[in-house]
PDB file of C-alpha atoms in Angstrom:
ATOM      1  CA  UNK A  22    -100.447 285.504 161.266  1.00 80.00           C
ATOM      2  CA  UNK A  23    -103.676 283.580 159.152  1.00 91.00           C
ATOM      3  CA  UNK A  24    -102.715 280.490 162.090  1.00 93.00           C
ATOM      4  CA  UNK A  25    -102.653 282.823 164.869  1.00 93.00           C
ATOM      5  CA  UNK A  26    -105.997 283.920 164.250  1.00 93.00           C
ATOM      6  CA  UNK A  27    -107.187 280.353 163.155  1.00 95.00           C
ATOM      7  CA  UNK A  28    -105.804 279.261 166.460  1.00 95.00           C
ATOM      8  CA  UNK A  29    -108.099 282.239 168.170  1.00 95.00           C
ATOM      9  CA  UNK A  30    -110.981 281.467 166.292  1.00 95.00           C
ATOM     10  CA  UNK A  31    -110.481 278.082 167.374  1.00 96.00           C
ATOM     11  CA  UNK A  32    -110.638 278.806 170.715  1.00 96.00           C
ATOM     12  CA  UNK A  33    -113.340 281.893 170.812  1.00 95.00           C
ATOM     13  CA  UNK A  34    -115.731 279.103 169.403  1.00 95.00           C
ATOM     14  CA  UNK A  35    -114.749 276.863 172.185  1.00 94.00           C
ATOM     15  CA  UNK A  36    -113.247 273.990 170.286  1.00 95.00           C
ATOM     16  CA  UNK A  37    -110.003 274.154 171.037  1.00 95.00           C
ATOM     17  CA  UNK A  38    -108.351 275.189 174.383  1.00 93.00           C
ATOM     18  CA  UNK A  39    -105.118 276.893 174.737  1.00 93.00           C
ATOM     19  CA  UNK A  40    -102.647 274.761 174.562  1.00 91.00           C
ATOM     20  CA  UNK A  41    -103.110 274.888 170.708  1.00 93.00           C
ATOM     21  CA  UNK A  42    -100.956 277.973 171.298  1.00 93.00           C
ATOM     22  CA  UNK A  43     -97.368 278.702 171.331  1.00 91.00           C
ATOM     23  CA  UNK A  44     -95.627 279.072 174.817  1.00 89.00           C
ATOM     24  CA  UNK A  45     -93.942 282.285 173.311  1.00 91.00           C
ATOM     25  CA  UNK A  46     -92.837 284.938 175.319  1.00 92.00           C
ATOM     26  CA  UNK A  47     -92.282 287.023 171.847  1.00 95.00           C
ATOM     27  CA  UNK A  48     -96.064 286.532 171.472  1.00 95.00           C
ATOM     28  CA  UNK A  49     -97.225 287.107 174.804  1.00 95.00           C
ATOM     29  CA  UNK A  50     -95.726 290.692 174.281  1.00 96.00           C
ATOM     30  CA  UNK A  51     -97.229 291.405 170.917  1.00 96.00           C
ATOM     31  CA  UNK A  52    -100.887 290.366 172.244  1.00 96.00           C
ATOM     32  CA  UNK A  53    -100.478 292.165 175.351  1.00 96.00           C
ATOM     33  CA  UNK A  54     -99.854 294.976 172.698  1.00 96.00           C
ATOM     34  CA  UNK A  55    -102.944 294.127 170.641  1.00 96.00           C
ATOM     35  CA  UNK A  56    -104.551 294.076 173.515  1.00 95.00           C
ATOM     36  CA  UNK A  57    -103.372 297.199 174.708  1.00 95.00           C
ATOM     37  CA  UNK A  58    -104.560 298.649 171.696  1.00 94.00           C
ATOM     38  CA  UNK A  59    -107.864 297.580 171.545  1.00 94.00           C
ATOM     39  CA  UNK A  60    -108.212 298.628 174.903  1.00 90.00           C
ATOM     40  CA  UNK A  61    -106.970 302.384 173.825  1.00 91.00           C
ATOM     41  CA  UNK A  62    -109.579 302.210 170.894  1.00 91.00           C
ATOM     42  CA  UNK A  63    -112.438 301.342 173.128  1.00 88.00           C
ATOM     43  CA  UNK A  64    -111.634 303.563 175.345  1.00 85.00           C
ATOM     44  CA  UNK A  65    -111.123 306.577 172.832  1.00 86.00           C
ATOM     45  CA  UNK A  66    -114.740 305.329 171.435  1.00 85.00           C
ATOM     46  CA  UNK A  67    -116.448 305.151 174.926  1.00 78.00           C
ATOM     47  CA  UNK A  68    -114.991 309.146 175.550  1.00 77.00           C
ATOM     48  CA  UNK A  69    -112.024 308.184 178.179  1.00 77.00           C
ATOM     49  CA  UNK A  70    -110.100 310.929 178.893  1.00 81.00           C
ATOM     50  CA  UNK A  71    -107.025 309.410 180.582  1.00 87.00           C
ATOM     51  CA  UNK A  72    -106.695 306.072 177.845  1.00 89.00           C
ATOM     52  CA  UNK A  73    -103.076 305.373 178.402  1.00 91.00           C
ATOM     53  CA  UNK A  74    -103.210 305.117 182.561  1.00 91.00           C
ATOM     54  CA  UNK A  75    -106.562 303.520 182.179  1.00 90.00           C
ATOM     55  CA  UNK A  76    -105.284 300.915 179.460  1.00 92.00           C
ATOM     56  CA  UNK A  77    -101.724 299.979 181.301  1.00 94.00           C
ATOM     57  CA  UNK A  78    -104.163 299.935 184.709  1.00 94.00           C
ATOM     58  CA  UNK A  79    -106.349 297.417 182.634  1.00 94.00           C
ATOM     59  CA  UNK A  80    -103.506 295.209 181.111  1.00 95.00           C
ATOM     60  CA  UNK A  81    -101.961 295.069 184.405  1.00 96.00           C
ATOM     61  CA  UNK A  82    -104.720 293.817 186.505  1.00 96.00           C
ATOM     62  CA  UNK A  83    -105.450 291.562 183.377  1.00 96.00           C
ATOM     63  CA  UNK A  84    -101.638 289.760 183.796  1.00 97.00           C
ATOM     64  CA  UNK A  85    -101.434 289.701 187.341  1.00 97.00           C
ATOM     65  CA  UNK A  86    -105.163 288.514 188.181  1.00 97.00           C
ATOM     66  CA  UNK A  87    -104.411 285.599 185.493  1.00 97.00           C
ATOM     67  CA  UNK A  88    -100.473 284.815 186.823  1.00 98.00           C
ATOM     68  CA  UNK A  89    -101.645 284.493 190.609  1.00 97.00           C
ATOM     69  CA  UNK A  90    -104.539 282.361 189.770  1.00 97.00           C
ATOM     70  CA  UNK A  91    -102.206 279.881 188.024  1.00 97.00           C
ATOM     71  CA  UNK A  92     -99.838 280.513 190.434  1.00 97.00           C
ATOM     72  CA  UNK A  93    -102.024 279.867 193.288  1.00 97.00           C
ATOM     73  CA  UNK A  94    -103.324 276.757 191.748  1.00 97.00           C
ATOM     74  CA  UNK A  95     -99.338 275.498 191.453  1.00 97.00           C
ATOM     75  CA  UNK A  96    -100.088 275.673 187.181  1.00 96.00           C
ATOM     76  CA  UNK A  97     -97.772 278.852 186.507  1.00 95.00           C
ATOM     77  CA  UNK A  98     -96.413 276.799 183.624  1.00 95.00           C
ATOM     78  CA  UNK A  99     -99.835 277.353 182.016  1.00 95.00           C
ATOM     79  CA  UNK A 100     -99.772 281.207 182.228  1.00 96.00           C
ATOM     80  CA  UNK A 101     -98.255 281.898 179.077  1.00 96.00           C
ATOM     81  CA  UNK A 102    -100.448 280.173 176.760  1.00 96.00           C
ATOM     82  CA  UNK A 103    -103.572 280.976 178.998  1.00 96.00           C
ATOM     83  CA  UNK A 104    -102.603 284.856 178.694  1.00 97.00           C
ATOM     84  CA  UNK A 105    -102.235 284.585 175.222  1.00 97.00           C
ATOM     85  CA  UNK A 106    -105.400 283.099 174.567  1.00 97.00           C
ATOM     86  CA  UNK A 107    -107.031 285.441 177.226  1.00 97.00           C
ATOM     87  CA  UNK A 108    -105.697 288.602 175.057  1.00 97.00           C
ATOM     88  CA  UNK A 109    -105.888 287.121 171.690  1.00 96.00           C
ATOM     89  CA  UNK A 110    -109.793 286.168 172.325  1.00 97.00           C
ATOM     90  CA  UNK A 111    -110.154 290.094 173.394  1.00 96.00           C
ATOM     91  CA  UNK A 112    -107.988 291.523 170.197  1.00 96.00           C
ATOM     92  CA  UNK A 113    -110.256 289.221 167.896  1.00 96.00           C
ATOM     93  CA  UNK A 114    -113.516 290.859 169.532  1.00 96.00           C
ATOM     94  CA  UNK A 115    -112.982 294.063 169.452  1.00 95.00           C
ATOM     95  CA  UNK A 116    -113.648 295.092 166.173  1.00 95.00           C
ATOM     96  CA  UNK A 117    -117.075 293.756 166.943  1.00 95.00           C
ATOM     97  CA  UNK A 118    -117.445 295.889 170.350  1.00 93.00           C
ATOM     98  CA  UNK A 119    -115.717 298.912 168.497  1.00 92.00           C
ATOM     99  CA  UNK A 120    -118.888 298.926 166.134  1.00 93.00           C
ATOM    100  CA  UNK A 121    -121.486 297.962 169.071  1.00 91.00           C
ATOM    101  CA  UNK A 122    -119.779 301.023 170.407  1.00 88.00           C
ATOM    102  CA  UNK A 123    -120.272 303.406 167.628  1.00 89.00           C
ATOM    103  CA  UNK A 124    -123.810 302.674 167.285  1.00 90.00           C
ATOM    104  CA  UNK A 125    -124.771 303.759 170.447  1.00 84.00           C
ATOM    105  CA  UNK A 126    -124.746 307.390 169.514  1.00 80.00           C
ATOM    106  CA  UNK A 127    -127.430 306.849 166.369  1.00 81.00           C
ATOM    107  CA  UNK A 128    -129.070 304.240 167.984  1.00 76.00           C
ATOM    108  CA  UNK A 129    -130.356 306.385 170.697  1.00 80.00           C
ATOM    109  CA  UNK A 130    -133.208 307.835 168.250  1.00 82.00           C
ATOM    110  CA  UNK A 131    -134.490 304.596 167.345  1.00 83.00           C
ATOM    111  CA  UNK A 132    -135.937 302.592 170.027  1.00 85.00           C
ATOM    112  CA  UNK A 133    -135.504 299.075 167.551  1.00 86.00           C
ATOM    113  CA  UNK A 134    -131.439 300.127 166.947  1.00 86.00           C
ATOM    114  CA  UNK A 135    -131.015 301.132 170.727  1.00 88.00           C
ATOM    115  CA  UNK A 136    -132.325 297.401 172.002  1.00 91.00           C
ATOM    116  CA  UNK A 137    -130.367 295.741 169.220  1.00 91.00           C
ATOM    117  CA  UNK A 138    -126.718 297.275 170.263  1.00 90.00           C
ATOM    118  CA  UNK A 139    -127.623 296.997 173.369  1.00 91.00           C
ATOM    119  CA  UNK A 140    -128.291 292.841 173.297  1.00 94.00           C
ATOM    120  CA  UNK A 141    -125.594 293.051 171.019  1.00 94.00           C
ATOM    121  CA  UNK A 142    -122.944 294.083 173.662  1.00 92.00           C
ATOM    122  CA  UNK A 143    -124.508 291.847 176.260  1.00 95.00           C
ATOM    123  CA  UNK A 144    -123.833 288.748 173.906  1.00 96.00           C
ATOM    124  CA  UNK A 145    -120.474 289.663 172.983  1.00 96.00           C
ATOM    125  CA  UNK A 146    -120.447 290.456 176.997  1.00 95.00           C
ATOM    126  CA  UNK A 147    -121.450 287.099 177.709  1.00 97.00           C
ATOM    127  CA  UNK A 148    -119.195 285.362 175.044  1.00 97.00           C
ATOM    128  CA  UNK A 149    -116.175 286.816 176.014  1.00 97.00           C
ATOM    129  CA  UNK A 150    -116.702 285.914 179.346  1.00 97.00           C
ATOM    130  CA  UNK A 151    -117.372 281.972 178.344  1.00 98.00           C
ATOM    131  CA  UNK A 152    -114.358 282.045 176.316  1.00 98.00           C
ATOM    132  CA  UNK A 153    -112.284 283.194 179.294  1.00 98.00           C
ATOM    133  CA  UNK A 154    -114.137 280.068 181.093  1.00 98.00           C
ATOM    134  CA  UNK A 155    -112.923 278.185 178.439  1.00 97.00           C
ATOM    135  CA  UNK A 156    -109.720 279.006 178.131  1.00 97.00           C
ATOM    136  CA  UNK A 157    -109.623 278.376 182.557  1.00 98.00           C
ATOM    137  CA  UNK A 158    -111.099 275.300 182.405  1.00 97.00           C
ATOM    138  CA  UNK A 159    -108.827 273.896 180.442  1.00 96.00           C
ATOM    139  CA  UNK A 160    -106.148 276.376 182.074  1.00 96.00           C
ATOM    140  CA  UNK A 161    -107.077 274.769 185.835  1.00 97.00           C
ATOM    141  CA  UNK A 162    -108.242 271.120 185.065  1.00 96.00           C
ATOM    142  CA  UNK A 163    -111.984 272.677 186.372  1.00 96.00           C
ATOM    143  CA  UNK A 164    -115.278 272.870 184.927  1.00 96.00           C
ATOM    144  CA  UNK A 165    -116.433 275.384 182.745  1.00 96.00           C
ATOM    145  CA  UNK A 166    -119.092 276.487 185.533  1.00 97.00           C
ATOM    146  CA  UNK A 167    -116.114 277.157 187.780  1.00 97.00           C
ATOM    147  CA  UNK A 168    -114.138 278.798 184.755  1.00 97.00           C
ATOM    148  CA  UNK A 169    -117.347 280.855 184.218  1.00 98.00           C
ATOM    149  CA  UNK A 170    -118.110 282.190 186.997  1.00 98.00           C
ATOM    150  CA  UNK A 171    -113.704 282.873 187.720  1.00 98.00           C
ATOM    151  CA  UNK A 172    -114.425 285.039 184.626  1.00 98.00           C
ATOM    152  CA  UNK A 173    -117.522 286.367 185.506  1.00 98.00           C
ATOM    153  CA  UNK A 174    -115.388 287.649 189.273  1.00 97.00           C
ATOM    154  CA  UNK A 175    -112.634 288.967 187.108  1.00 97.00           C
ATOM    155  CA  UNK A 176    -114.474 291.150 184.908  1.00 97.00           C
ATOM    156  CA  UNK A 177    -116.531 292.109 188.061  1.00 97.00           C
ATOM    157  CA  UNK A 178    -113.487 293.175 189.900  1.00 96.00           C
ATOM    158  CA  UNK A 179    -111.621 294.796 186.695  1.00 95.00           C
ATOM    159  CA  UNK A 180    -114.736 297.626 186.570  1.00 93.00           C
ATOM    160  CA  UNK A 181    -114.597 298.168 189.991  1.00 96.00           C
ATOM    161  CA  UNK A 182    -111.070 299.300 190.240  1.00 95.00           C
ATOM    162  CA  UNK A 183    -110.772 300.886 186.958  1.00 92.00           C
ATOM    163  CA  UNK A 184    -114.569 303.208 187.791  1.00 91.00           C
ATOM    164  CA  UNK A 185    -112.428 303.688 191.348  1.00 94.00           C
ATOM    165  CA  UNK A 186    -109.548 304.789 190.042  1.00 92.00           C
ATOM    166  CA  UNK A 187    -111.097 306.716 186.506  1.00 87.00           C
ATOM    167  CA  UNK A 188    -114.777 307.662 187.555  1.00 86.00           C
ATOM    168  CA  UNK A 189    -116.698 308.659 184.154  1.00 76.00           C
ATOM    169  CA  UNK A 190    -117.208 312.297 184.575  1.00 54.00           C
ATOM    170  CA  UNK A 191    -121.335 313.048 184.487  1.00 44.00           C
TER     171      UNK A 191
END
């Protein structure tokens, strides 16, 4: 478990890509889990009502946007070591969104706290979306530009469907 999460560190800082990773089926399903989890959590957090449909709609879209890209680019061989790093990079953030997330309730009185979780979340934002890059670069023999901005797309097209099909209730 202490390499696992080396590996992930490893790759959320951008040195490593994913092929570091195991090709392991048994792992895939136990990040997609972790994932799943985390998902549930920040959902609970953010006041979701529906966090089961909501988090299988999310892992779902998550999977199949990732195996027809690497299917599409004729690297489906790729897919299991890109997912895991995909969902692994996501399980080792969350902890860290979880608690930008809880501090948006007290940091509404104070102006200072309020800007600070605020550029909080859009670096961690912004990170996770350049570690998805990363791991697509390497995943598609690309740039990290064209990884970027693939990441950038997905995460853009995830919030779509998901406010479509669970609209936050005002």
């Amino acid at each position: 478990m202490t390499r696992l999460l080396s590996l992930l560190a490893q790759i959320a800082l951008l040195r490593k890509d994913p092929g570091i990773l195991p090709a392991s089926l048994l792992l895939s399903v136990a990040l997609a889990l972790g994932y799943a989890g985390a998902n549930a959590v920040l959902a609970s957090v953010d006041g979701e009502q529906r966090i089961l449909a909501r988090t299988a709609v999310d892992l779902g879209l998550a999977l199949a946007f990732f195996w027809l890209l690497l299917a599409i680019t004729r690297r489906s061989h790729r897919f299991p070591q890109t997912i895991n790093a995909v969902l692994g990079a996501y399980v080792l953030l969350a902890p860290i969104i979880t608690l930008l997330l809880l501090m948006r309730g007290p940091a509404k009185s104070h102006s200072a706290a309020w800007l600070l979780v605020n550029a909080g979340s859009t670096v961690v934002t912004i990170w996770y979306l350049l570690i998805v890059g990363h791991i697509l670069k390497s995943a598609l023999d690309t740039g990290l530009v064209t990884g970027f901005a693939i990441a950038v797309t997905w995460a853009i097209a995830t919030v779509a469907v998901l406010q479509k099909l669970f609209p936050m209730a005002t």
